[in-house]
Coordinates of C-alpha atoms in Angstrom, one line a residue:
A1 CA 1.3 42.3 -5.4
L2 CA 4.2 43.9 -7.9
K3 CA 6.9 44.8 -4.9
A4 CA 6.3 41.4 -3.7
A5 CA 7.0 40.0 -7.4
L6 CA 9.9 42.5 -7.7
S7 CA 11.4 41.4 -4.4
L8 CA 11.1 37.9 -5.3
Q9 CA 13.0 38.6 -9.0
L10 CA 15.8 40.4 -6.5
K11 CA 15.9 37.8 -3.9
E12 CA 16.1 34.6 -7.1
T13 CA 18.7 36.8 -8.6
M14 CA 21.0 37.6 -5.5
K15 CA 20.7 33.7 -5.1
E16 CA 21.8 32.4 -8.4
Q17 CA 24.6 35.2 -8.2
K18 CA 25.9 33.7 -4.6
L19 CA 25.4 38.0 -3.8
T20 CA 24.9 38.6 -0.2
Q21 CA 23.0 41.9 1.1
A22 CA 26.5 44.1 2.7
E23 CA 28.1 42.4 -0.7
I24 CA 25.9 44.4 -2.9
A25 CA 24.6 47.6 -0.8
R26 CA 28.4 47.9 -1.3
R27 CA 28.5 47.8 -5.1
M28 CA 25.2 49.7 -5.3
G29 CA 27.7 52.8 -2.2
T30 CA 24.5 52.1 -0.1
S31 CA 23.8 51.1 3.3
R32 CA 22.5 47.3 3.9
A33 CA 19.2 49.0 5.6
V34 CA 18.2 50.6 1.8
L35 CA 18.6 47.5 0.3
Q36 CA 16.6 45.4 2.8
R37 CA 13.9 48.3 2.3
L38 CA 13.6 47.7 -1.3
L39 CA 13.7 43.2 -0.5
N40 CA 10.7 44.3 1.9
P41 CA 7.7 43.5 0.0
N42 CA 5.3 44.7 2.6
N43 CA 7.9 48.4 1.8
T44 CA 6.7 50.3 -0.7
S45 CA 8.7 53.7 -1.1
V46 CA 11.2 52.5 -3.4
T47 CA 13.1 55.1 -6.2
L48 CA 13.4 54.4 -9.5
H49 CA 16.5 55.6 -9.0
T50 CA 17.7 52.3 -6.5
L51 CA 15.7 50.3 -8.8
D52 CA 18.0 51.3 -11.6
R53 CA 21.1 50.7 -9.1
V54 CA 20.4 47.3 -8.5
A55 CA 19.9 46.2 -11.7
Q56 CA 23.2 47.0 -12.7
V57 CA 24.7 45.7 -10.0
L58 CA 23.3 42.5 -10.9
G59 CA 24.0 42.6 -14.6
R60 CA 20.6 43.6 -15.7
K61 CA 18.2 45.7 -16.9
L62 CA 15.7 48.1 -16.0
H63 CA 12.3 48.0 -18.0
I64 CA 9.4 49.4 -16.7
Y65 CA 6.0 49.9 -19.4
F66 CA 2.7 50.5 -19.3
E67 CA 0.4 47.9 -21.4

């Protein structure tokens, strides 16, 4: 459920900023395959480093906390 919510947020932000997967991957310095895994709600293997890089590319901050 968390990964699905994250994937949805990323896709919505990409759409708002009119950025393609190829452009984001280029800015992240990675492949489209890595970005596609990040955007896939069923693929839960994602690193904090990748999340931080995509947040930077999208001009967002990554916040992780426990409540």
